[in-house]
């Protein structure tokens, strides 16, 4: 298996533009997580899906952020409009189940720069 | 919600020395504690984990200890090598998948 696949790897955009990040989880995994990583705040959970259903979106910073999982093999994280403070590395992770101890496997991340 | 504190934020050791990273958690219901290693520019990867029914777990040069009463757990790396240099994150989970991460410890192992 190729692991969790994220695209693009790098994204540079201007303030106010829409940004869409993509994730393909490991085949057979039914839990998917979006994280944001910054120096100041570390790794923060944004949203968690189980069986394509959003279970916990309490980490989504504001209405400019939205996430979807239309099927078991694809998820998107959208920021509209983007702001410079959204600059960060965004990681997607997946796990086989939804219980503590189900190992989360991370994608390579998308480095977002909003100018 | 859960809160995980991690110390130190940076740790410098000489090759061959031991390194210890400590974490505390706030919610006594947490029952799963993984440690992730993140090399510069790479993704976090699980290196070892422990569940609340176990006090210690070892894997070669890496060990993790858990004190449920005090609500803290630690990562121990013995005989450190330059390739151990990375950022290490602890995390805690309460009964289901979501993890709360510590802020990370940057470990630098000098030859």
mmCIF file of C-alpha atoms in Angstrom:
data_model
loop_
_atom_site.group_PDB
_atom_site.id
_atom_site.type_symbol
_atom_site.label_atom_id
_atom_site.label_comp_id
_atom_site.label_asym_id
_atom_site.label_seq_id
_atom_site.Cartn_x
_atom_site.Cartn_y
_atom_site.Cartn_z
ATOM 1 C CA UNK A 1 0.000 0.000 0.000
ATOM 2 C CA UNK A 2 1.251 3.492 -0.820
ATOM 3 C CA UNK A 3 0.151 4.859 2.513
ATOM 4 C CA UNK A 4 -1.855 8.029 3.040
ATOM 5 C CA UNK A 5 -1.535 10.247 -0.007
ATOM 6 C CA UNK A 6 -1.922 14.004 0.165
ATOM 7 C CA UNK A 7 -1.919 16.586 -2.564
ATOM 8 C CA UNK A 8 -0.573 19.051 -3.298
ATOM 9 C CA UNK A 9 2.683 18.827 -1.318
ATOM 10 C CA UNK A 10 3.130 22.563 -1.436
ATOM 11 C CA UNK A 11 0.616 25.319 -2.032
ATOM 12 C CA UNK A 12 1.323 29.015 -2.282
ATOM 13 C CA UNK A 13 -1.636 31.300 -2.632
ATOM 14 C CA UNK A 14 -2.689 34.858 -2.042
ATOM 15 C CA UNK A 15 -4.906 36.036 0.750
ATOM 16 C CA UNK A 16 -8.572 35.708 -0.132
ATOM 17 C CA UNK A 17 -8.139 32.802 -2.503
ATOM 18 C CA UNK A 18 -9.810 29.418 -2.033
ATOM 19 C CA UNK A 19 -7.525 26.532 -1.137
ATOM 20 C CA UNK A 20 -8.424 22.846 -1.422
ATOM 21 C CA UNK A 21 -6.283 20.153 0.134
ATOM 22 C CA UNK A 22 -6.800 16.507 -0.776
ATOM 23 C CA UNK A 23 -6.288 13.213 0.978
ATOM 24 C CA UNK A 24 -6.539 9.566 0.043
ATOM 25 C CA UNK A 25 -6.522 7.326 3.130
ATOM 26 C CA UNK A 26 -5.034 3.847 3.294
ATOM 27 C CA UNK A 27 -7.384 1.344 1.669
ATOM 28 C CA UNK A 28 -9.524 -0.391 4.272
ATOM 29 C CA UNK A 29 -9.121 2.314 6.893
ATOM 30 C CA UNK A 30 -12.405 3.749 8.101
ATOM 31 C CA UNK A 31 -11.188 6.675 10.203
ATOM 32 C CA UNK A 32 -9.664 9.830 8.753
ATOM 33 C CA UNK A 33 -8.177 12.824 10.543
ATOM 34 C CA UNK A 34 -7.100 16.286 9.432
ATOM 35 C CA UNK A 35 -4.408 18.027 11.504
ATOM 36 C CA UNK A 36 -2.742 21.415 11.303
ATOM 37 C CA UNK A 37 0.852 21.852 12.464
ATOM 38 C CA UNK A 38 2.448 25.177 13.368
ATOM 39 C CA UNK A 39 5.432 26.088 15.501
ATOM 40 C CA UNK A 40 3.261 27.976 17.954
ATOM 41 C CA UNK A 41 0.399 25.536 18.383
ATOM 42 C CA UNK A 42 1.954 22.185 17.493
ATOM 43 C CA UNK A 43 -0.245 19.440 16.036
ATOM 44 C CA UNK A 44 -3.919 20.287 16.295
ATOM 45 C CA UNK A 45 -6.788 18.007 15.309
ATOM 46 C CA UNK A 46 -9.153 19.854 12.984
ATOM 47 C CA UNK A 47 -11.733 17.187 12.171
ATOM 48 C CA UNK A 48 -12.251 13.443 12.459
ATOM 49 C CA UNK A 49 -14.349 11.239 10.150
ATOM 50 C CA UNK A 50 -15.474 7.694 10.810
ATOM 51 C CA UNK A 51 -17.066 5.732 7.964
ATOM 52 C CA UNK A 52 -17.169 8.978 5.956
ATOM 53 C CA UNK A 53 -19.218 10.771 8.628
ATOM 54 C CA UNK A 54 -17.785 13.779 10.500
ATOM 55 C CA UNK A 55 -17.644 12.779 14.168
ATOM 56 C CA UNK A 56 -15.706 15.603 15.782
ATOM 57 C CA UNK A 57 -15.179 18.975 14.093
ATOM 58 C CA UNK A 58 -14.584 20.961 17.254
ATOM 59 C CA UNK A 59 -11.050 21.751 16.104
ATOM 60 C CA UNK A 60 -12.118 23.515 12.910
ATOM 61 C CA UNK A 61 -11.011 27.080 13.615
ATOM 62 C CA UNK A 62 -13.842 28.963 11.944
ATOM 63 C CA UNK A 63 -16.427 28.895 9.183
ATOM 64 C CA UNK A 64 -13.777 29.562 6.559
ATOM 65 C CA UNK A 65 -12.708 25.934 7.008
ATOM 66 C CA UNK A 66 -14.782 23.039 5.714
ATOM 67 C CA UNK A 67 -14.067 19.346 5.180
ATOM 68 C CA UNK A 68 -15.817 16.620 3.268
ATOM 69 C CA UNK A 69 -15.443 12.904 2.799
ATOM 70 C CA UNK A 70 -17.695 11.909 -0.111
ATOM 71 C CA UNK A 71 -16.439 8.314 -0.109
ATOM 72 C CA UNK A 72 -14.095 5.986 1.745
ATOM 73 C CA UNK A 73 -11.119 6.815 -0.441
ATOM 74 C CA UNK A 74 -11.162 10.599 -0.627
ATOM 75 C CA UNK A 75 -11.391 13.640 1.606
ATOM 76 C CA UNK A 76 -10.927 17.370 1.090
ATOM 77 C CA UNK A 77 -10.160 20.260 3.405
ATOM 78 C CA UNK A 78 -11.154 23.625 2.004
ATOM 79 C CA UNK A 79 -10.270 27.113 3.198
ATOM 80 C CA UNK A 80 -12.289 29.962 1.745
ATOM 81 C CA UNK A 81 -11.204 32.715 1.918
ATOM 82 C CA UNK A 82 -7.639 31.976 2.961
ATOM 83 C CA UNK A 83 -5.695 34.260 5.302
ATOM 84 C CA UNK A 84 -1.956 34.536 6.096
ATOM 85 C CA UNK A 85 -2.526 33.016 9.555
ATOM 86 C CA UNK A 86 -3.681 29.823 7.837
ATOM 87 C CA UNK A 87 -0.095 29.194 6.738
ATOM 88 C CA UNK A 88 0.889 25.834 8.210
ATOM 89 C CA UNK A 89 1.527 22.212 7.350
ATOM 90 C CA UNK A 90 -1.721 20.282 7.047
ATOM 91 C CA UNK A 91 -1.570 16.554 7.677
ATOM 92 C CA UNK A 92 -4.116 13.911 6.893
ATOM 93 C CA UNK A 93 -3.996 10.630 8.826
ATOM 94 C CA UNK A 94 -6.020 7.430 8.708
ATOM 95 C CA UNK A 95 -6.546 4.464 10.984
ATOM 96 C CA UNK A 96 -8.145 1.070 10.600
ATOM 97 C CA UNK A 97 -10.737 1.514 13.331
ATOM 98 C CA UNK A 98 -12.218 4.035 15.689
ATOM 99 C CA UNK A 99 -10.885 2.818 19.013
ATOM 100 C CA UNK A 100 -7.988 4.007 21.112
ATOM 101 C CA UNK A 101 -4.971 2.043 20.025
ATOM 102 C CA UNK A 102 -5.849 1.985 16.344
ATOM 103 C CA UNK A 103 -2.622 3.378 14.948
ATOM 104 C CA UNK A 104 -2.856 6.584 12.971
ATOM 105 C CA UNK A 105 -0.741 6.721 9.820
ATOM 106 C CA UNK A 106 0.123 10.173 8.557
ATOM 107 C CA UNK A 107 0.422 11.454 5.031
ATOM 108 C CA UNK A 108 3.414 13.517 3.917
ATOM 109 C CA UNK A 109 1.516 16.745 4.520
ATOM 110 C CA UNK A 110 0.683 19.848 2.519
ATOM 111 C CA UNK A 111 2.747 22.939 3.270
ATOM 112 C CA UNK A 112 0.439 25.919 2.771
ATOM 113 C CA UNK A 113 1.729 29.462 2.447
ATOM 114 C CA UNK A 114 -0.825 32.266 2.236
ATOM 115 C CA UNK A 115 0.748 35.538 1.166
ATOM 116 C CA UNK B 1 -11.143 18.162 26.964
ATOM 117 C CA UNK B 2 -7.804 16.439 27.348
ATOM 118 C CA UNK B 3 -4.650 18.518 27.826
ATOM 119 C CA UNK B 4 -1.169 17.091 27.294
ATOM 120 C CA UNK B 5 1.932 18.893 28.534
ATOM 121 C CA UNK B 6 5.354 17.851 27.248
ATOM 122 C CA UNK B 7 8.825 18.673 28.586
ATOM 123 C CA UNK B 8 11.456 19.656 27.726
ATOM 124 C CA UNK B 9 10.812 21.541 24.502
ATOM 125 C CA UNK B 10 14.419 20.997 23.411
ATOM 126 C CA UNK B 11 16.967 18.417 24.530
ATOM 127 C CA UNK B 12 20.602 18.165 23.503
ATOM 128 C CA UNK B 13 22.644 15.058 24.314
ATOM 129 C CA UNK B 14 25.912 13.504 23.281
ATOM 130 C CA UNK B 15 25.880 10.349 21.210
ATOM 131 C CA UNK B 16 25.650 7.350 23.504
ATOM 132 C CA UNK B 17 23.873 9.222 26.284
ATOM 133 C CA UNK B 18 20.292 8.548 27.338
ATOM 134 C CA UNK B 19 17.406 10.914 26.654
ATOM 135 C CA UNK B 20 14.172 11.209 28.618
ATOM 136 C CA UNK B 21 11.071 13.099 27.544
ATOM 137 C CA UNK B 22 8.163 13.529 29.927
ATOM 138 C CA UNK B 23 4.453 14.149 29.392
ATOM 139 C CA UNK B 24 1.525 14.737 31.700
ATOM 140 C CA UNK B 25 -2.150 14.447 30.858
ATOM 141 C CA UNK B 26 -5.222 15.857 32.506
ATOM 142 C CA UNK B 27 -8.029 13.364 31.940
ATOM 143 C CA UNK B 28 -7.797 10.224 34.072
ATOM 144 C CA UNK B 29 -10.002 8.428 31.516
ATOM 145 C CA UNK B 30 -7.202 8.508 28.912
ATOM 146 C CA UNK B 31 -6.142 4.958 28.161
ATOM 147 C CA UNK B 32 -3.810 5.010 25.168
ATOM 148 C CA UNK B 33 -0.495 6.850 24.892
ATOM 149 C CA UNK B 34 1.484 6.779 21.638
ATOM 150 C CA UNK B 35 4.785 8.457 20.841
ATOM 151 C CA UNK B 36 5.522 9.802 17.379
ATOM 152 C CA UNK B 37 8.847 10.782 15.845
ATOM 153 C CA UNK B 38 8.978 13.491 13.189
ATOM 154 C CA UNK B 39 12.178 14.073 11.271
ATOM 155 C CA UNK B 40 12.725 17.453 9.660
ATOM 156 C CA UNK B 41 10.291 17.974 6.802
ATOM 157 C CA UNK B 42 8.784 14.517 7.205
ATOM 158 C CA UNK B 43 5.550 13.080 8.533
ATOM 159 C CA UNK B 44 5.035 11.975 12.164
ATOM 160 C CA UNK B 45 5.569 8.232 12.562
ATOM 161 C CA UNK B 46 4.616 6.031 15.497
ATOM 162 C CA UNK B 47 7.623 4.640 17.342
ATOM 163 C CA UNK B 48 6.065 3.089 20.434
ATOM 164 C CA UNK B 49 2.785 3.133 22.334
ATOM 165 C CA UNK B 50 1.433 1.998 25.670
ATOM 166 C CA UNK B 51 -2.016 1.263 27.022
ATOM 167 C CA UNK B 52 -3.298 2.093 30.468
ATOM 168 C CA UNK B 53 -3.213 -1.510 31.678
ATOM 169 C CA UNK B 54 0.580 -1.650 31.234
ATOM 170 C CA UNK B 55 3.219 0.169 33.271
ATOM 171 C CA UNK B 56 6.186 -0.166 30.953
ATOM 172 C CA UNK B 57 6.956 -1.228 27.408
ATOM 173 C CA UNK B 58 10.313 -1.623 25.718
ATOM 174 C CA UNK B 59 11.425 -1.943 22.111
ATOM 175 C CA UNK B 60 15.175 -2.204 21.681
ATOM 176 C CA UNK B 61 16.640 1.188 22.689
ATOM 177 C CA UNK B 62 13.249 2.783 23.288
ATOM 178 C CA UNK B 63 11.050 2.376 26.333
ATOM 179 C CA UNK B 64 7.920 4.066 27.617
ATOM 180 C CA UNK B 65 6.706 4.168 31.209
ATOM 181 C CA UNK B 66 3.252 5.105 32.465
ATOM 182 C CA UNK B 67 2.200 6.247 35.914
ATOM 183 C CA UNK B 68 -1.597 6.365 35.940
ATOM 184 C CA UNK B 69 -1.816 7.673 39.476
ATOM 185 C CA UNK B 70 0.333 10.672 38.691
ATOM 186 C CA UNK B 71 -1.024 10.934 35.147
ATOM 187 C CA UNK B 72 2.334 11.075 33.484
ATOM 188 C CA UNK B 73 4.268 9.004 30.977
ATOM 189 C CA UNK B 74 7.800 9.160 29.697
ATOM 190 C CA UNK B 75 9.879 8.150 26.698
ATOM 191 C CA UNK B 76 13.358 6.812 27.328
ATOM 192 C CA UNK B 77 15.942 6.447 24.590
ATOM 193 C CA UNK B 78 19.189 4.725 25.499
ATOM 194 C CA UNK B 79 22.501 4.774 23.608
ATOM 195 C CA UNK B 80 21.340 7.685 21.490
ATOM 196 C CA UNK B 81 22.579 7.984 17.917
ATOM 197 C CA UNK B 82 22.650 10.988 15.551
ATOM 198 C CA UNK B 83 19.757 9.465 13.592
ATOM 199 C CA UNK B 84 17.618 9.780 16.721
ATOM 200 C CA UNK B 85 17.664 13.554 16.174
ATOM 201 C CA UNK B 86 14.071 14.605 15.486
ATOM 202 C CA UNK B 87 10.999 16.082 17.112
ATOM 203 C CA UNK B 88 9.177 13.659 19.403
ATOM 204 C CA UNK B 89 5.481 14.029 20.210
ATOM 205 C CA UNK B 90 3.555 12.341 22.965
ATOM 206 C CA UNK B 91 -0.215 11.955 22.740
ATOM 207 C CA UNK B 92 -3.160 10.701 24.737
ATOM 208 C CA UNK B 93 -6.485 9.203 23.749
ATOM 209 C CA UNK B 94 -9.707 8.604 25.645
ATOM 210 C CA UNK B 95 -11.376 5.430 24.515
ATOM 211 C CA UNK B 96 -11.643 6.301 20.870
ATOM 212 C CA UNK B 97 -9.460 7.319 17.993
ATOM 213 C CA UNK B 98 -8.809 11.015 18.421
ATOM 214 C CA UNK B 99 -5.410 11.962 19.843
ATOM 215 C CA UNK B 100 -4.393 15.031 21.810
ATOM 216 C CA UNK B 101 -0.732 15.787 21.160
ATOM 217 C CA UNK B 102 1.900 17.455 23.293
ATOM 218 C CA UNK B 103 3.792 20.401 21.807
ATOM 219 C CA UNK B 104 6.805 18.279 20.937
ATOM 220 C CA UNK B 105 10.432 17.907 22.034
ATOM 221 C CA UNK B 106 13.268 18.642 19.639
ATOM 222 C CA UNK B 107 16.017 16.108 20.373
ATOM 223 C CA UNK B 108 19.498 16.837 19.054
ATOM 224 C CA UNK B 109 22.112 14.104 19.339
ATOM 225 C CA UNK B 110 25.638 15.364 18.755
ATOM 226 C CA UNK B 111 28.332 12.974 17.491
#
